[in-house]
Tab-separated table of C-alpha atoms in Angstrom:
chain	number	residue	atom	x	y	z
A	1	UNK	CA	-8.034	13.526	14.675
A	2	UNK	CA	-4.023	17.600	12.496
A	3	UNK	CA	-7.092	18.170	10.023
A	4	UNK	CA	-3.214	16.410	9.441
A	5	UNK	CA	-1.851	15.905	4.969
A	6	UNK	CA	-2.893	12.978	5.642
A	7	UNK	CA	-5.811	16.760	8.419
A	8	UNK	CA	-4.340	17.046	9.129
A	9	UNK	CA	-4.614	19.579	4.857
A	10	UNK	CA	-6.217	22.178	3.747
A	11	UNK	CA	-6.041	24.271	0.903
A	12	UNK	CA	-3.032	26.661	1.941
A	13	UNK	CA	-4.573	29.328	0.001
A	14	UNK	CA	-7.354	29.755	2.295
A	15	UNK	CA	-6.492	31.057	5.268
A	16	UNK	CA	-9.343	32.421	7.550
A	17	UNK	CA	-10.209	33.114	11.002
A	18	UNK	CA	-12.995	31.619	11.979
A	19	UNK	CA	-15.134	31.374	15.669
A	20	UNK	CA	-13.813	32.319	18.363
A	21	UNK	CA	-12.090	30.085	21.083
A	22	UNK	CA	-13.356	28.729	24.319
A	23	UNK	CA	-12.113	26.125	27.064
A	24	UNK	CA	-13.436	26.019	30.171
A	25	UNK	CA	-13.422	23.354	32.119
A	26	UNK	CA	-14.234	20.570	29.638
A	27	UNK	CA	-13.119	21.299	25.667
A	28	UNK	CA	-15.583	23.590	23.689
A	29	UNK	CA	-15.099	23.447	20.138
A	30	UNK	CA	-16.035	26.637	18.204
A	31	UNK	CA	-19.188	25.386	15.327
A	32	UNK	CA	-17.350	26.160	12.305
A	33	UNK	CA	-17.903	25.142	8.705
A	34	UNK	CA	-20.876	24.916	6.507
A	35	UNK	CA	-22.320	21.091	7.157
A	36	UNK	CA	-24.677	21.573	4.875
A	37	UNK	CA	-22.811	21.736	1.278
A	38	UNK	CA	-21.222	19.907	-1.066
A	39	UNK	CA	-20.468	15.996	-0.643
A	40	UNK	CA	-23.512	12.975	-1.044
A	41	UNK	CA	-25.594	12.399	1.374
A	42	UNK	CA	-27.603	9.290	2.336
A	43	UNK	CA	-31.049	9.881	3.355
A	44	UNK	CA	-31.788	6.552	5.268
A	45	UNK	CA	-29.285	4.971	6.950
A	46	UNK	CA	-30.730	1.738	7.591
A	47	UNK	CA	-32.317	1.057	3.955
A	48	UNK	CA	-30.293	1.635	0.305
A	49	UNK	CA	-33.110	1.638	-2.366
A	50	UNK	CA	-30.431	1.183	-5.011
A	51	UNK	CA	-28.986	-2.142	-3.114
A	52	UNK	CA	-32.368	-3.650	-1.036
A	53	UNK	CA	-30.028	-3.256	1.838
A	54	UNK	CA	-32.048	-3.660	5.424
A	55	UNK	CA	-29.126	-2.234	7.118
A	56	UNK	CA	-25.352	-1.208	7.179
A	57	UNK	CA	-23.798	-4.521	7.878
A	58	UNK	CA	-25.815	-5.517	4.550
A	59	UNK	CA	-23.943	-3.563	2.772
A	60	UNK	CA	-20.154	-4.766	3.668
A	61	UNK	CA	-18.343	-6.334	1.319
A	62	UNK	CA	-18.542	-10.282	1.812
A	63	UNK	CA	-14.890	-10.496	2.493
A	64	UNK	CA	-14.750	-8.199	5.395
A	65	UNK	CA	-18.051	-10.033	7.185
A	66	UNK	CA	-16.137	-13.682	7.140
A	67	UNK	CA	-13.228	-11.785	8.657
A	68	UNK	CA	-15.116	-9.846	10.559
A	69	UNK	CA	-12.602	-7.146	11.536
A	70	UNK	CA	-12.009	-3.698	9.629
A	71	UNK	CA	-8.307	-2.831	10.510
A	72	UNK	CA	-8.258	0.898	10.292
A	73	UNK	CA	-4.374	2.624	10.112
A	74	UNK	CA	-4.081	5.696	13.053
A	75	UNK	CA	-1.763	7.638	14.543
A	76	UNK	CA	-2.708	6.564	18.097
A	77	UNK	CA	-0.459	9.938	19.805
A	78	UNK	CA	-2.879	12.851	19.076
A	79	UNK	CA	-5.167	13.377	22.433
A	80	UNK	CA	-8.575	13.117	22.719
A	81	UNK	CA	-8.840	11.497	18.969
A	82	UNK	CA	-6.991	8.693	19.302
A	83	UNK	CA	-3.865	8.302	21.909
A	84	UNK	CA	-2.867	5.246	24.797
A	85	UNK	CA	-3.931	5.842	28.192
A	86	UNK	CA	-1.913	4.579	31.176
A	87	UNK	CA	-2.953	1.479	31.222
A	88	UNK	CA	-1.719	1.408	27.190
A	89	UNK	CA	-5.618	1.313	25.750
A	90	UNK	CA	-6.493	3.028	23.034
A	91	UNK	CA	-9.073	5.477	23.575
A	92	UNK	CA	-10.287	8.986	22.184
A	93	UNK	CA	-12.841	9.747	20.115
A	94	UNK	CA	-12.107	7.928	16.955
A	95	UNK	CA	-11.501	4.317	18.631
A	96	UNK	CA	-15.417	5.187	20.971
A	97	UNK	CA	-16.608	6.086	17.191
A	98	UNK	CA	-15.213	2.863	15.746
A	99	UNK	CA	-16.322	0.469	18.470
A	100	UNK	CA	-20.042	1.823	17.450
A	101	UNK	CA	-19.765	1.622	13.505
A	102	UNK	CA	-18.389	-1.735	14.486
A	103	UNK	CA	-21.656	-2.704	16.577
A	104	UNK	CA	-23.615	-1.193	13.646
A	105	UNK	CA	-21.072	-3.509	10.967
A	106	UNK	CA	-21.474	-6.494	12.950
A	107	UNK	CA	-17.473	-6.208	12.979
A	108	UNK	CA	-14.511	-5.552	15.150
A	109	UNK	CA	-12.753	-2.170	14.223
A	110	UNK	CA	-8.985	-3.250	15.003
A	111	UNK	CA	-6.756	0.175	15.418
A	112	UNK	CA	-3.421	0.025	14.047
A	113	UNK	CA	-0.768	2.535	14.857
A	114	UNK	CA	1.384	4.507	11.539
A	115	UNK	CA	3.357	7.618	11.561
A	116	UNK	CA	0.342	9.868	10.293
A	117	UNK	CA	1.785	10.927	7.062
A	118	UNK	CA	2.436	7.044	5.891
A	119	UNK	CA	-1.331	6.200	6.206
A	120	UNK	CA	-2.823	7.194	2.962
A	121	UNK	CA	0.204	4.899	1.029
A	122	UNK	CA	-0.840	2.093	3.648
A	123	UNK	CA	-4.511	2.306	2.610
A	124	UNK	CA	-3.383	1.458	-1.116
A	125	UNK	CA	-0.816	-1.087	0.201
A	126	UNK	CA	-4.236	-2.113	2.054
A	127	UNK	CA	-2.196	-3.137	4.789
A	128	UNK	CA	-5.744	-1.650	6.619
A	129	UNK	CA	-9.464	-0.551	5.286
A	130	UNK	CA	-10.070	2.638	6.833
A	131	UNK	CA	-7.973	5.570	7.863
A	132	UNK	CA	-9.348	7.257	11.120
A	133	UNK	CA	-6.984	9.763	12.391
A	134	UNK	CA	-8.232	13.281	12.876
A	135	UNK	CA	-7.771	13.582	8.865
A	136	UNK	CA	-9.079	16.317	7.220
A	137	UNK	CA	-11.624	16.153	3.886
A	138	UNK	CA	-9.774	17.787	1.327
A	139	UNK	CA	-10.003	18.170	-2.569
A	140	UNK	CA	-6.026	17.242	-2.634
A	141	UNK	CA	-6.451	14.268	-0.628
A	142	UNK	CA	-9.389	13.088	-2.706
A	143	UNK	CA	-7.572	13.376	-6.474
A	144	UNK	CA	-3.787	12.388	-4.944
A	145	UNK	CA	-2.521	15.542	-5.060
A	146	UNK	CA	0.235	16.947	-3.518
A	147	UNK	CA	-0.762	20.180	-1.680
A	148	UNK	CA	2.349	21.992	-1.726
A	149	UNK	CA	3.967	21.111	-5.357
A	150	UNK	CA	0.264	20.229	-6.627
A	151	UNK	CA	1.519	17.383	-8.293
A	152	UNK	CA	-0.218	13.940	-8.434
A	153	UNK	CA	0.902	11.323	-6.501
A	154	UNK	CA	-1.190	8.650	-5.854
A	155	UNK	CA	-5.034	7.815	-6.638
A	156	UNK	CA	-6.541	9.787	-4.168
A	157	UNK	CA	-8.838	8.465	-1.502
A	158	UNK	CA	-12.648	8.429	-0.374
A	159	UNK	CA	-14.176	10.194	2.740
A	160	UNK	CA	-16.918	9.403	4.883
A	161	UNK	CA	-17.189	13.049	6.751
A	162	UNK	CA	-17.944	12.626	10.349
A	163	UNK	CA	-16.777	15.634	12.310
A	164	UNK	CA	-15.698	19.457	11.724
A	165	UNK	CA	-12.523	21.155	13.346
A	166	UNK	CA	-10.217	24.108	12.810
A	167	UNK	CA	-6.516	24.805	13.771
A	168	UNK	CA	-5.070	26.346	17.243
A	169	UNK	CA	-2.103	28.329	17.706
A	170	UNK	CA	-0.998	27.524	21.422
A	171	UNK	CA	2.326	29.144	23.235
A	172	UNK	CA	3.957	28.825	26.678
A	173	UNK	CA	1.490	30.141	29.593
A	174	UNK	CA	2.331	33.703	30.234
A	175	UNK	CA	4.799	33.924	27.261
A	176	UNK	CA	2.635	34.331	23.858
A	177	UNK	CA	5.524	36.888	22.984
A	178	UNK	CA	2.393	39.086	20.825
A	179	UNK	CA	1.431	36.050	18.976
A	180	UNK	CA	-2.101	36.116	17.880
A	181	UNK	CA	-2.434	35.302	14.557
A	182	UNK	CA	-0.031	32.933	11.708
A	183	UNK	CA	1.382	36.370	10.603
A	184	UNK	CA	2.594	37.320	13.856
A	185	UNK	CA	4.579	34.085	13.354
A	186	UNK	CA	7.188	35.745	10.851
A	187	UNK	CA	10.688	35.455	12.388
A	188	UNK	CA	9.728	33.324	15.120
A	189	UNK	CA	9.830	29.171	15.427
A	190	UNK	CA	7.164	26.901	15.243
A	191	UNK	CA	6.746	23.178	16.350
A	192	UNK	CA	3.907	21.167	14.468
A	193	UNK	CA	3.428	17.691	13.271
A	194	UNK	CA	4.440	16.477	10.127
A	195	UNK	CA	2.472	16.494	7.477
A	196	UNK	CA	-0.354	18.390	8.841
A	197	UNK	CA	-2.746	21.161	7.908
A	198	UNK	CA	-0.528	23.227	10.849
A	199	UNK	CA	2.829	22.069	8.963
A	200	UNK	CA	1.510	23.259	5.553
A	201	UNK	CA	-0.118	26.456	6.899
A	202	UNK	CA	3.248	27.430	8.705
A	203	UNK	CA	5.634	26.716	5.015
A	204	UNK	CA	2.295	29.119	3.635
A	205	UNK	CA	2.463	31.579	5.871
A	206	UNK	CA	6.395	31.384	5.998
A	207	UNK	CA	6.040	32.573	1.946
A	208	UNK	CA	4.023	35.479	2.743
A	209	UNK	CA	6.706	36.987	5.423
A	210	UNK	CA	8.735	40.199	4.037
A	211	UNK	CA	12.026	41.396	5.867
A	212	UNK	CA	13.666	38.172	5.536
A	213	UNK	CA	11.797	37.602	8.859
A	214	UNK	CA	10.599	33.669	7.865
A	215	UNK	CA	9.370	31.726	9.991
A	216	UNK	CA	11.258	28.851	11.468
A	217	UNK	CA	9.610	25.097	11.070
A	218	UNK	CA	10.691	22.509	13.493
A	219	UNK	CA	8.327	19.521	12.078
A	220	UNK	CA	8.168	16.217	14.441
A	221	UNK	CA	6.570	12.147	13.627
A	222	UNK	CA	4.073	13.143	15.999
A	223	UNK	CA	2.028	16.340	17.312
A	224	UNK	CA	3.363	15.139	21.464
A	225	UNK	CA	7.117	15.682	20.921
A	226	UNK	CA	6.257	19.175	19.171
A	227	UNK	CA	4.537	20.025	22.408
A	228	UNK	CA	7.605	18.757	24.354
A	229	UNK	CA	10.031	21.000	22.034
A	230	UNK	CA	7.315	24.023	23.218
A	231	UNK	CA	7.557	23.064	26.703
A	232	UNK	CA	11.106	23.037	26.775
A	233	UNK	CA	11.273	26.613	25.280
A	234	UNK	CA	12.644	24.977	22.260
A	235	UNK	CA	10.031	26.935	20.061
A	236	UNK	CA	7.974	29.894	20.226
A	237	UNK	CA	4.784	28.605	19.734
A	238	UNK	CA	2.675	25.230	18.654
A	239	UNK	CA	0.024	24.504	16.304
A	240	UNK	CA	-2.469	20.989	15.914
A	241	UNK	CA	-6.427	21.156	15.564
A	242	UNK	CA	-8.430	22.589	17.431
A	243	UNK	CA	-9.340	19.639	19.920
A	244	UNK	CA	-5.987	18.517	20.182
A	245	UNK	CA	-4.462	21.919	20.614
A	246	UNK	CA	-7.283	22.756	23.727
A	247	UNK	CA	-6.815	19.485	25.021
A	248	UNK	CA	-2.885	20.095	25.691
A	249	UNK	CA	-3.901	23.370	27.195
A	250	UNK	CA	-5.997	22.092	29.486
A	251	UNK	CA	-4.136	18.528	30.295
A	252	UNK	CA	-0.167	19.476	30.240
A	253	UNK	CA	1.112	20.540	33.390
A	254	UNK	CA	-1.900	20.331	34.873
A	255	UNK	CA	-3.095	23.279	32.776
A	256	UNK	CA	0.025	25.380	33.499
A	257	UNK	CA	2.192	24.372	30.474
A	258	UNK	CA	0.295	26.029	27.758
A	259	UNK	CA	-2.177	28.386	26.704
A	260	UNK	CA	-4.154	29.166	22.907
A	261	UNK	CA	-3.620	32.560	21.344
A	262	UNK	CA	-5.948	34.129	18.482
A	263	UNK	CA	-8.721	32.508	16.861
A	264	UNK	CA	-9.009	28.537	15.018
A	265	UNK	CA	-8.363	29.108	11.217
A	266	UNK	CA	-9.294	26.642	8.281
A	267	UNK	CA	-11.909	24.852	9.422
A	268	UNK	CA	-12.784	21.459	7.626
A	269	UNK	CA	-14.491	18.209	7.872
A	270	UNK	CA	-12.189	15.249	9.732
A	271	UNK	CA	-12.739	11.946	7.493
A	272	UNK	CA	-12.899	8.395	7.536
A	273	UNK	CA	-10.594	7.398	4.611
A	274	UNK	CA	-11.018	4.872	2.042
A	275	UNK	CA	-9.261	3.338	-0.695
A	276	UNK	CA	-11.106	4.449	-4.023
A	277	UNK	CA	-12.794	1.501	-6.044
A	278	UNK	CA	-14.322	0.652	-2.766
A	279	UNK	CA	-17.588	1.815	-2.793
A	280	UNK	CA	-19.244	-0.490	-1.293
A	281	UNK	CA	-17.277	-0.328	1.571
A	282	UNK	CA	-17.274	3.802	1.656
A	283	UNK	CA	-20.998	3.297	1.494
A	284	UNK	CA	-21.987	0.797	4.761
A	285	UNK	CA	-19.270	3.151	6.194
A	286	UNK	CA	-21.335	5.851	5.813
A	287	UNK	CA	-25.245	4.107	6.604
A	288	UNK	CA	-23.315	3.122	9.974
A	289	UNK	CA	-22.197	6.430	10.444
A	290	UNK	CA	-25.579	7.582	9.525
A	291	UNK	CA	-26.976	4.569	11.790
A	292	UNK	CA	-25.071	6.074	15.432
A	293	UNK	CA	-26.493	9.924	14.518
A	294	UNK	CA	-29.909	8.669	14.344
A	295	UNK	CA	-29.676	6.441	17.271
A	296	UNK	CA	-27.851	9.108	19.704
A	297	UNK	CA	-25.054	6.993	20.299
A	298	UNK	CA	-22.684	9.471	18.103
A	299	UNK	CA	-23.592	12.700	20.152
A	300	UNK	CA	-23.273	10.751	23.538
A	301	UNK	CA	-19.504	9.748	22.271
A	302	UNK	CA	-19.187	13.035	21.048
A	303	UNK	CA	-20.278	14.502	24.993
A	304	UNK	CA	-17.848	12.332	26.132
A	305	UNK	CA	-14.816	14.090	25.036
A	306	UNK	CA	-16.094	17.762	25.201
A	307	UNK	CA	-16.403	18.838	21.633
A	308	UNK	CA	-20.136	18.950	20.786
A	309	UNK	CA	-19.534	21.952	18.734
A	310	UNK	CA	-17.680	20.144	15.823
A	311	UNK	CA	-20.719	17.249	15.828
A	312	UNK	CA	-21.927	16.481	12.508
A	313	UNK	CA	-25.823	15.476	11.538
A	314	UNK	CA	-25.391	13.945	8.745
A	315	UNK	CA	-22.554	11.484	6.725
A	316	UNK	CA	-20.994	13.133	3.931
A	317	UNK	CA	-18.807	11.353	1.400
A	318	UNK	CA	-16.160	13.686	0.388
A	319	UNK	CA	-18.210	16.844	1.063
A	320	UNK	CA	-14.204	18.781	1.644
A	321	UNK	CA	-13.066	21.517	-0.345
């Protein structure tokens, strides 16, 4: 999965439109961001010179390989990342990119479902591993810094990079009501997600608005009951990433609930989040991740779910601004 603060945040400071939006019949997500700078890299994903490590699972921590299960906190209600389908599975892309770092770990990846904006504090409870939840890369996230009050708050946490998403603005079909960019927001309401990169970019935005024309925030545990305060003409328009916001556009209603307005903003790297002082762990994260780009298994999951634009070809450990 928002890109939520736990993407679901990026710096609010930046603010800029980038690629231009497309969904036709399956989800096509813009190529935004640079891939290619900042973060560490690993070169060969099946060998670690500095360990002797002949591949990934070599390089999990000896506790995790006698459990053999990685439980990995998400906020299983933000379609296609991670959400239940009817028959109450868990499916999306981050539970199909699990189940392969899993076959590459020689472990189970067990998903666990938290209110998106508790999972960072349950990583350092450890009440799971991993974080996997449409969470953006950011600088904040990394130190344990607040990104409104820029205070710090906790330790921070590591990222293993593994895809690359902006934000959507979406509205009622028919009824964008001139809405095309955040500042066209100003004295109208929003819905969003709490604790997201949407949610942070709306309080932003909100600041910059003159006239006393602010915008109103109506911020909800999870990014499906803002879209049902939308559809009930509760709000004037919705925000979530990119794939979540298309996905709702295409899916609700049968496609005649919503529609996106104006361009995806603040693109960033979604990332697998881990504790710090766990390197090792961070690192036969990454040589999996590494592991399913060189085998083809990561672009076929990626296929799956429409949104080969925001594939990755490398892992990147913290490469987010």
């Amino acid at each position: 999965m928002t890109a939520r603060t736990t993407r679901r945040t990026a710096a609010t400071s930046r603010i800029a439109a980038v690629c231009a939006i497309a969904v036709a019949g399956t989800m096509l997500l813009t190529a935004c961001g640079d891939q290619t700078k900042g973060g560490s890299t690993t070169a060969d994903s099946t060998k670690s010179s500095s360990t002797g490590a002949s591949s990934p699972a070599d390089l999990l921590p000896q506790d995790i390989k006698a459990k053999g299960v990685i439980k990995v906190g998400s906020d299983i209600a933000y379609p296609p990342v991670e959400f239940k389908d009817k028959s109450g599975n868990v499916v999306g892309i981050d539970p199909d990119l699990g189940a392969a770092l899993g076959k590459e770990l020689g472990v189970k990846f067990e998903f666990e479902n938290g209110t998106f904006d508790t999972l960072i504090s349950g990583l350092r409870a450890k009440r799971y591993q991993l974080a996997m939840s449409a969470m953006t890369d950011t600088k904040d996230r990394q130190e344990g810094i607040d990104s409104e009050t820029k205070k710090k708050v906790g330790e921070g946490v590591d990222f293993v990079d593994y895809f690359t998403a902006g934000v959507s603005i979406y509205t009622k079909k028919g009824d964008d009501q001139g809405i095309k960019t955040w500042s066209d927001l100003c004295g109208k309401k929003i819905a969003v997600q709490r604790g997201t990169v949407s949610h942070d970019l709306a309080k932003a935005e909100s600041k910059k608005c003159t006239g006393g024309k602010k915008i109103a925030i109506e911020s909800y545990d999870t990014d499906l009951e803002a879209q049902t305060r939308l559809r009930s003409g509760g709000a004037d328009a919705g925000s979530s990433d990119f794939p979540v916001a298309a996905y709702a556009v295409k899916t609700s209603g049968g496609g005649k609930d919503f529609q996106l307005v104006g361009e995806q903003v603040e693109a960033a790297p979604y990332g697998i989040a881990i504790a710090k002082g766990n390197d090792q762990l961070t690192k036969a994260v990454q040589a999996a991740l590494n592991a399913i780009i060189k085998s083809g298994e990561y672009d076929k999951i990626i296929a799956k779910w429409g949104v080969e634009a925001g594939a990755v070809t490398e892992a990147k450990i913290n490469g987010g601004s």
